[in-house]
Coordinates of N, CA, C and O in Angstrom, one line a residue:
X158 N -30.0 -18.8 -27.3 CA -28.9 -17.8 -27.4 C -28.8 -17.0 -26.1 O -29.8 -16.8 -25.4
X159 N -27.6 -16.5 -25.9 CA -27.4 -15.8 -24.6 C -26.3 -14.7 -24.9 O -25.7 -14.7 -25.9
X160 N -26.2 -13.9 -23.9 CA -25.2 -12.8 -24.0 C -24.3 -12.9 -22.8 O -24.8 -13.1 -21.7
X161 N -23.0 -12.9 -23.0 CA -22.0 -13.0 -22.0 C -21.5 -11.6 -21.8 O -20.9 -11.0 -22.7
X162 N -21.6 -11.0 -20.6 CA -21.1 -9.7 -20.2 C -19.9 -9.9 -19.4 O -19.9 -10.7 -18.5
X163 N -18.8 -9.2 -19.7 CA -17.7 -9.2 -18.8 C -17.2 -7.8 -18.6 O -17.4 -6.9 -19.4
X164 N -16.5 -7.5 -17.5 CA -16.1 -6.2 -17.2 C -15.1 -5.7 -18.2 O -14.2 -6.5 -18.7
X165 N -15.2 -4.4 -18.6 CA -14.2 -3.9 -19.6 C -13.0 -3.3 -18.8 O -13.2 -2.5 -17.9
X166 N -11.8 -3.7 -19.2 CA -10.6 -3.1 -18.6 C -9.5 -3.3 -19.6 O -9.5 -4.2 -20.4
X167 N -8.5 -2.4 -19.5 CA -7.4 -2.4 -20.4 C -6.1 -2.1 -19.5 O -6.1 -1.0 -18.9
X168 N -5.2 -3.0 -19.6 CA -3.9 -2.8 -18.8 C -3.0 -1.9 -19.7 O -2.7 -2.3 -20.9
X169 N -2.6 -0.8 -19.2 CA -1.8 0.1 -19.9 C -0.3 -0.4 -19.9 O 0.3 -0.5 -18.9
X170 N 0.2 -0.6 -21.1 CA 1.6 -1.0 -21.2 C 2.5 0.2 -20.8 O 2.2 1.3 -21.1
X171 N 3.6 -0.1 -20.0 CA 4.4 1.0 -19.5 C 5.8 0.4 -19.1 O 6.0 -0.8 -18.9
X172 N 6.7 1.3 -18.9 CA 8.0 1.0 -18.3 C 7.9 1.3 -16.8 O 7.4 2.3 -16.4
X173 N 8.3 0.3 -16.0 CA 8.1 0.4 -14.6 C 9.0 1.5 -13.9 O 10.2 1.6 -14.3
X174 N 8.4 2.1 -13.0 CA 9.1 3.1 -12.1 C 10.1 2.3 -11.2 O 9.7 1.3 -10.6
X175 N 11.3 2.8 -11.1 CA 12.3 2.2 -10.2 C 12.3 3.0 -8.9 O 12.6 4.2 -9.0
X176 N 12.0 2.4 -7.8 CA 12.0 3.0 -6.5 C 13.3 2.7 -5.8 O 13.9 1.6 -6.0
X177 N 13.8 3.5 -4.9 CA 14.9 3.2 -4.1 C 14.5 2.1 -3.2 O 13.3 2.0 -2.8
X178 N 15.4 1.3 -2.7 CA 15.2 0.1 -1.9 C 14.4 0.6 -0.6 O 14.8 1.5 0.1
X179 N 13.3 0.0 -0.4 CA 12.5 0.2 0.8 C 11.8 1.6 0.8 O 11.2 2.0 1.8
X180 N 11.8 2.3 -0.3 CA 11.2 3.6 -0.4 C 10.0 3.6 -1.3 O 9.9 2.8 -2.2
X181 N 9.2 4.7 -1.1 CA 8.0 4.8 -2.0 C 7.8 6.2 -2.6 O 6.7 6.5 -3.1
X182 N 8.9 6.9 -2.7 CA 8.9 8.2 -3.3 C 9.2 8.1 -4.8 O 10.3 7.5 -5.1
X183 N 8.4 8.7 -5.7 CA 8.7 8.7 -7.1 C 9.8 9.8 -7.3 O 9.6 11.0 -7.1
X184 N 11.0 9.3 -7.7 CA 12.1 10.2 -8.0 C 11.8 11.0 -9.3 O 11.2 10.5 -10.2
X185 N 12.4 12.2 -9.3 CA 12.2 13.0 -10.5 C 12.7 12.3 -11.8 O 12.2 12.5 -12.9
X186 N 13.8 11.5 -11.6 CA 14.3 10.8 -12.8 C 13.4 9.8 -13.4 O 13.5 9.4 -14.5
X187 N 12.4 9.4 -12.6 CA 11.4 8.4 -13.1 C 10.1 9.0 -13.7 O 9.3 8.3 -14.3
X188 N 10.0 10.3 -13.5 CA 8.8 11.0 -14.0 C 8.6 10.8 -15.5 O 7.4 10.7 -16.0
X189 N 9.6 10.8 -16.4 CA 9.3 10.6 -17.8 C 8.6 9.3 -18.1 O 7.8 9.2 -19.0
X190 N 8.9 8.2 -17.3 CA 8.2 7.0 -17.5 C 6.7 7.1 -17.2 O 5.8 6.6 -17.9
X191 N 6.4 7.8 -16.1 CA 5.0 8.1 -15.8 C 4.3 9.0 -16.8 O 3.1 8.8 -17.1
X192 N 5.1 10.0 -17.3 CA 4.5 10.9 -18.3 C 4.1 10.1 -19.6 O 3.0 10.4 -20.1
X193 N 4.9 9.2 -20.0 CA 4.6 8.4 -21.1 C 3.3 7.5 -20.9 O 2.4 7.5 -21.7
X194 N 3.3 6.9 -19.7 CA 2.1 6.2 -19.3 C 0.9 7.0 -19.2 O -0.2 6.6 -19.7
X195 N 1.0 8.3 -18.7 CA -0.1 9.2 -18.6 C -0.6 9.5 -20.0 O -1.9 9.5 -20.2
X196 N 0.2 9.7 -21.0 CA -0.2 10.0 -22.4 C -1.0 8.8 -22.9 O -2.0 9.0 -23.6
X197 N -0.6 7.6 -22.6 CA -1.3 6.4 -23.0 C -2.6 6.3 -22.3 O -3.6 5.9 -22.9
X198 N -2.7 6.6 -21.1 CA -3.9 6.6 -20.3 C -4.9 7.6 -20.9 O -6.1 7.3 -21.1
X199 N -4.4 8.8 -21.2 CA -5.3 9.8 -21.8 C -5.8 9.4 -23.2 O -6.9 9.7 -23.6
X200 N -4.9 8.7 -23.9 CA -5.4 8.2 -25.2 C -6.5 7.2 -25.1 O -7.5 7.2 -25.9
X201 N -6.4 6.3 -24.1 CA -7.5 5.4 -23.8 C -8.8 6.2 -23.4 O -9.9 5.9 -23.8
X202 N -8.6 7.2 -22.6 CA -9.7 8.0 -22.1 C -10.4 8.7 -23.3 O -11.6 8.7 -23.4
X203 N -9.6 9.2 -24.2 CA -10.1 9.9 -25.4 C -10.9 8.9 -26.3 O -11.9 9.2 -26.8
X204 N -10.4 7.7 -26.4 CA -11.0 6.7 -27.3 C -12.3 6.1 -26.7 O -13.3 5.9 -27.4
X205 N -12.3 5.8 -25.4 CA -13.4 5.1 -24.8 C -14.2 5.9 -23.8 O -15.2 5.5 -23.3
X206 N -13.6 7.1 -23.4 CA -14.2 7.9 -22.3 C -15.7 8.3 -22.5 O -16.4 8.4 -21.5
X207 N -16.1 8.5 -23.7 CA -17.5 8.8 -23.9 C -18.4 7.7 -23.7 O -19.6 7.8 -23.4
X208 N -17.9 6.4 -23.9 CA -18.7 5.2 -23.8 C -18.6 4.5 -22.5 O -19.5 3.7 -22.1
X209 N -17.5 4.7 -21.8 CA -17.2 4.0 -20.5 C -16.9 5.0 -19.4 O -16.2 6.0 -19.6
X210 N -17.5 4.7 -18.3 CA -17.2 5.5 -17.1 C -15.8 5.1 -16.6 O -15.6 4.3 -15.7
X211 N -14.8 5.6 -17.3 CA -13.4 5.2 -17.1 C -12.8 5.6 -15.7 O -13.0 6.7 -15.2
X212 N -12.2 4.6 -15.1 CA -11.5 4.8 -13.8 C -10.1 4.2 -14.0 O -9.8 3.4 -14.9
X213 N -9.2 4.6 -13.1 CA -7.8 4.1 -13.2 C -7.5 3.3 -11.9 O -7.8 3.8 -10.8
X214 N -6.9 2.2 -12.1 CA -6.5 1.3 -11.0 C -5.0 1.1 -11.1 O -4.5 0.7 -12.1
X215 N -4.3 1.3 -10.0 CA -2.9 1.2 -9.9 C -2.6 0.1 -8.9 O -2.9 0.3 -7.7
X216 N -1.9 -0.9 -9.3 CA -1.6 -2.0 -8.4 C 0.0 -2.1 -8.3 O 0.7 -2.0 -9.3
X217 N 0.5 -2.3 -7.0 CA 1.9 -2.4 -6.8 C 2.3 -3.7 -6.3 O 1.5 -4.4 -5.6
X218 N 3.5 -4.1 -6.6 CA 4.1 -5.4 -6.2 C 5.5 -5.2 -5.7 O 6.2 -4.2 -6.1
X219 N 6.0 -6.2 -5.0 CA 7.4 -6.2 -4.6 C 8.0 -7.6 -4.9 O 7.3 -8.5 -5.3
X220 N 9.4 -7.6 -4.7 CA 10.0 -8.9 -4.8 C 9.9 -9.6 -3.5 O 9.1 -9.2 -2.6
X221 N 10.6 -10.7 -3.2 CA 10.5 -11.5 -2.0 C 11.5 -11.1 -0.9 O 11.6 -11.8 0.1
X222 N 12.2 -10.0 -1.1 CA 13.2 -9.6 -0.1 C 12.4 -8.9 1.0 O 11.6 -8.0 0.7
X223 N 12.5 -9.3 2.2 CA 11.8 -8.7 3.3 C 10.6 -9.6 3.7 O 10.3 -10.6 3.0
X224 N 9.9 -9.2 4.8 CA 8.8 -10.1 5.2 C 7.5 -9.7 4.5 O 7.4 -8.6 3.9
X225 N 6.6 -10.6 4.5 CA 5.4 -10.5 3.7 C 4.6 -9.3 4.0 O 4.1 -8.5 3.2
X226 N 4.4 -9.0 5.3 CA 3.6 -7.9 5.8 C 4.2 -6.5 5.4 O 3.6 -5.6 4.9
X227 N 5.6 -6.4 5.6 CA 6.2 -5.2 5.2 C 6.2 -5.0 3.7 O 6.0 -3.8 3.2
X228 N 6.3 -6.0 2.9 CA 6.2 -5.9 1.5 C 4.8 -5.5 1.0 O 4.7 -4.7 0.1
X229 N 3.8 -6.0 1.7 CA 2.5 -5.6 1.3 C 2.3 -4.1 1.6 O 1.7 -3.4 0.7
X230 N 2.7 -3.6 2.7 CA 2.6 -2.2 3.0 C 3.5 -1.3 2.0 O 3.0 -0.3 1.6
X231 N 4.7 -1.8 1.7 CA 5.5 -1.1 0.8 C 4.9 -1.0 -0.6 O 4.9 0.1 -1.2
X232 N 4.3 -2.1 -1.1 CA 3.7 -2.1 -2.4 C 2.5 -1.2 -2.4 O 2.3 -0.5 -3.4
X233 N 1.8 -1.1 -1.3 CA 0.6 -0.2 -1.3 C 1.1 1.3 -1.3 O 0.5 2.1 -2.0
X234 N 2.1 1.6 -0.5 CA 2.7 3.0 -0.6 C 3.2 3.4 -1.9 O 3.0 4.5 -2.4
X235 N 3.8 2.4 -2.6 CA 4.3 2.7 -4.0 C 3.2 2.9 -5.0 O 3.2 3.8 -5.8
X236 N 2.1 2.0 -4.9 CA 1.0 2.2 -5.7 C 0.3 3.5 -5.5 O -0.1 4.2 -6.4
X237 N 0.2 3.9 -4.2 CA -0.4 5.2 -3.9 C 0.4 6.4 -4.5 O -0.1 7.4 -4.9
X238 N 1.8 6.2 -4.4 CA 2.6 7.3 -4.9 C 2.4 7.5 -6.4 O 2.4 8.6 -6.9
X239 N 2.3 6.4 -7.1 CA 2.1 6.5 -8.6 C 0.7 7.1 -8.8 O 0.6 7.9 -9.7
X240 N -0.3 6.6 -8.1 CA -1.6 7.1 -8.3 C -1.7 8.6 -8.0 O -2.3 9.4 -8.8
X241 N -1.0 9.0 -7.0 CA -0.9 10.5 -6.6 C -0.2 11.3 -7.7 O -0.6 12.4 -8.0
X242 N 0.8 10.7 -8.3 CA 1.5 11.4 -9.4 C 0.5 11.6 -10.6 O 0.4 12.7 -11.1
X243 N -0.3 10.6 -10.9 CA -1.3 10.8 -12.0 C -2.3 11.9 -11.6 O -2.6 12.7 -12.5
X244 N -2.7 11.9 -10.4 CA -3.7 12.9 -9.9 C -3.1 14.3 -10.0 O -3.7 15.2 -10.6
X245 N -1.8 14.4 -9.6 CA -1.1 15.7 -9.6 C -0.9 16.2 -11.0 O -0.9 17.4 -11.3
X246 N -0.9 15.3 -12.0 CA -0.7 15.7 -13.4 C -2.0 16.0 -14.1 O -2.0 16.2 -15.3
X247 N -3.1 15.9 -13.4 CA -4.4 16.3 -13.9 C -5.4 15.2 -14.3 O -6.4 15.5 -14.9
X248 N -5.1 14.0 -13.9 CA -6.1 12.9 -14.2 C -7.2 13.1 -13.2 O -7.1 12.9 -12.0
X249 N -8.4 13.5 -13.8 CA -9.5 13.9 -12.9 C -10.5 12.8 -12.6 O -11.4 12.9 -11.8
X250 N -10.5 11.7 -13.3 CA -11.4 10.6 -13.1 C -11.0 9.9 -11.8 O -9.9 10.1 -11.3
X251 N -11.9 9.0 -11.3 CA -11.5 8.3 -10.1 C -10.2 7.4 -10.3 O -10.0 6.8 -11.3
X252 N -9.4 7.4 -9.2 CA -8.2 6.6 -9.2 C -8.2 5.8 -7.9 O -8.5 6.3 -6.9
X253 N -7.9 4.5 -8.1 CA -7.9 3.5 -7.0 C -6.5 2.9 -7.0 O -5.8 2.8 -8.1
X254 N -6.0 2.5 -5.8 CA -4.7 1.9 -5.7 C -4.8 0.7 -4.8 O -5.7 0.6 -3.9
X255 N -3.8 -0.2 -4.9 CA -3.8 -1.4 -4.0 C -2.4 -2.0 -4.1 O -1.8 -2.0 -5.2
X256 N -1.9 -2.5 -3.0 CA -0.6 -3.2 -3.0 C -0.9 -4.7 -2.9 O -1.8 -5.1 -2.2
X257 N -0.1 -5.4 -3.7 CA -0.2 -6.9 -3.7 C 1.0 -7.5 -3.0 O 1.0 -8.8 -2.9
X258 N 2.0 -6.7 -2.7 CA 3.2 -7.3 -2.1 C 3.9 -8.3 -3.0 O 4.1 -8.1 -4.1
X259 N 4.1 -9.5 -2.4 CA 4.8 -10.6 -3.1 C 3.8 -11.5 -3.9 O 4.2 -12.4 -4.5
X260 N 2.5 -11.2 -3.8 CA 1.5 -12.0 -4.5 C 1.5 -11.6 -6.0 O 1.7 -10.4 -6.3
X261 N 1.4 -12.5 -6.9 CA 1.3 -12.2 -8.3 C 2.7 -12.0 -8.9 O 2.9 -11.1 -9.7
X262 N 3.7 -12.7 -8.4 CA 5.1 -12.6 -8.9 C 5.1 -12.8 -10.4 O 4.5 -13.8 -10.9
X263 N 5.9 -12.0 -11.1 CA 6.1 -12.2 -12.6 C 7.1 -13.4 -12.7 O 7.0 -14.2 -13.6
X264 N 8.1 -13.4 -11.9 CA 9.2 -14.4 -11.9 C 9.1 -15.1 -10.6 O 9.3 -14.5 -9.5
X265 N 8.8 -16.4 -10.6 CA 8.7 -17.2 -9.3 C 10.1 -17.3 -8.8 O 11.0 -17.8 -9.5
X266 N 10.3 -16.9 -7.5 CA 11.6 -17.0 -6.8 C 11.4 -17.6 -5.4 O 10.3 -17.6 -4.9
X267 N 12.5 -18.0 -4.9 CA 12.5 -18.3 -3.4 C 12.4 -17.1 -2.6 O 12.5 -16.0 -3.1
X268 N 12.2 -17.2 -1.3 CA 12.1 -16.1 -0.4 C 13.5 -15.4 -0.4 O 14.5 -16.0 -0.6
X269 N 13.4 -14.1 -0.2 CA 14.6 -13.2 -0.1 C 15.4 -13.1 -1.4 O 16.6 -12.9 -1.3
X270 N 14.8 -13.2 -2.5 CA 15.4 -13.1 -3.8 C 15.1 -11.7 -4.4 O 14.0 -11.3 -4.6
X271 N 16.2 -11.0 -4.7 CA 16.1 -9.6 -5.2 C 15.8 -9.8 -6.8 O 16.8 -10.0 -7.5
X272 N 14.6 -9.7 -7.2 CA 14.2 -9.9 -8.6 C 13.5 -8.6 -9.1 O 12.4 -8.4 -8.8
X273 N 14.2 -7.8 -9.9 CA 13.7 -6.6 -10.4 C 12.4 -6.7 -11.1 O 11.5 -5.8 -11.0
X274 N 12.1 -7.8 -11.9 CA 10.9 -7.9 -12.6 C 9.7 -8.1 -11.7 O 8.6 -7.9 -12.1
X275 N 9.9 -8.4 -10.4 CA 8.8 -8.6 -9.5 C 8.5 -7.2 -8.8 O 7.4 -7.1 -8.2
X276 N 9.4 -6.3 -8.9 CA 9.1 -4.9 -8.3 C 8.5 -4.1 -9.4 O 9.2 -3.4 -10.2
X277 N 7.2 -4.1 -9.5 CA 6.5 -3.6 -10.6 C 5.2 -3.0 -10.2 O 4.8 -3.1 -9.1
X278 N 4.5 -2.4 -11.2 CA 3.1 -1.9 -11.0 C 2.3 -2.2 -12.2 O 2.9 -2.4 -13.3
X279 N 1.0 -2.2 -12.0 CA 0.1 -2.3 -13.2 C -0.8 -1.0 -13.2 O -1.1 -0.5 -12.1
X280 N -1.1 -0.6 -14.3 CA -2.0 0.6 -14.5 C -3.2 0.0 -15.4 O -3.0 -0.4 -16.5
X281 N -4.4 0.1 -14.8 CA -5.5 -0.5 -15.5 C -6.6 0.6 -15.7 O -7.0 1.1 -14.7
X282 N -7.0 0.8 -16.9 CA -8.1 1.7 -17.2 C -9.3 0.7 -17.2 O -9.3 -0.3 -18.0
X283 N -10.4 1.1 -16.5 CA -11.5 0.1 -16.4 C -12.8 0.8 -16.1 O -12.8 1.9 -15.5
X284 N -13.9 0.2 -16.5 CA -15.2 0.7 -16.2 C -15.6 0.4 -14.7 O -16.4 1.1 -14.1
X285 N -15.1 -0.7 -14.2 CA -15.3 -1.2 -12.8 C -14.1 -1.9 -12.3 O -13.2 -2.2 -13.1
X286 N -14.0 -2.2 -11.0 CA -12.8 -2.8 -10.5 C -12.5 -4.1 -11.3 O -13.4 -4.9 -11.6
X287 N -11.2 -4.3 -11.7 CA -10.9 -5.5 -12.4 C -11.1 -6.7 -11.6 O -11.0 -6.7 -10.4
X288 N -11.4 -7.8 -12.3 CA -11.7 -9.1 -11.5 C -10.4 -9.6 -10.8 O -9.3 -9.4 -11.3
X289 N -10.6 -10.4 -9.8 CA -9.5 -11.0 -9.1 C -9.0 -12.1 -10.0 O -9.8 -12.9 -10.5
X290 N -7.7 -12.1 -10.2 CA -7.1 -13.2 -11.0 C -5.8 -13.5 -10.3 O -5.4 -13.0 -9.2
X291 N -5.0 -14.4 -10.9 CA -3.7 -14.8 -10.3 C -2.8 -13.5 -10.3 O -2.0 -13.3 -9.3
X292 N -2.9 -12.7 -11.3 CA -2.0 -11.5 -11.4 C -2.6 -10.4 -10.5 O -1.8 -9.5 -10.1
X293 N -3.9 -10.4 -10.3 CA -4.5 -9.4 -9.4 C -5.2 -10.1 -8.3 O -6.4 -10.4 -8.3
X294 N -4.5 -10.6 -7.3 CA -5.0 -11.6 -6.3 C -5.9 -11.1 -5.2 O -6.2 -11.8 -4.3
X295 N -6.3 -9.8 -5.3 CA -7.2 -9.3 -4.3 C -8.0 -8.1 -4.9 O -7.7 -7.6 -5.9
X296 N -9.1 -7.8 -4.2 CA -9.9 -6.7 -4.7 C -10.2 -5.7 -3.5 O -11.3 -5.5 -3.1
X297 N -9.1 -5.2 -3.0 CA -9.2 -4.2 -1.8 C -8.8 -2.8 -2.3 O -8.0 -2.2 -1.6
X298 N -9.3 -2.4 -3.4 CA -8.9 -1.1 -4.0 C -9.3 0.0 -3.0 O -10.4 0.0 -2.5
X299 N -8.4 1.0 -2.9 CA -8.7 2.2 -2.1 C -8.8 3.4 -3.0 O -8.0 3.5 -3.9
X300 N -9.8 4.2 -2.8 CA -9.9 5.4 -3.7 C -9.0 6.5 -3.2 O -9.0 6.9 -2.1
X301 N -8.3 7.0 -4.2 CA -7.4 8.2 -3.9 C -8.3 9.4 -3.9 O -9.2 9.6 -4.7
X302 N -8.1 10.3 -2.8 CA -9.0 11.5 -2.7 C -8.8 12.4 -3.9 O -7.8 12.4 -4.6

């Protein structure tokens, strides 16, 4: 007999924040989406926080419009903006962010295709960094101060 241990994490369902093209500022009109996600994150914290050293991981993605390097930087700025919003609203546990750019597309497209479903973010409540997968193609999480 054996025991299989796997990292605990939960992806928070949410409505994606819509950013202006090429920008990474969370507009006031998008705040209600983040407020709803924050309530869901706090519910997970309340349910599991006593048993798990809960941390929040925010990953950002872009569509394929623009070059790969610029999209990677843009997705990281957007992930950081969302992470900073959660911090400003009082989430006191560790928050990490990372941009994945065009990697991990929800809808596979050719280059230079404006696909709204690929401009997204993930919010993951986890005990440790989530594992690298096709949807989370790297583990270069940066801690938000």
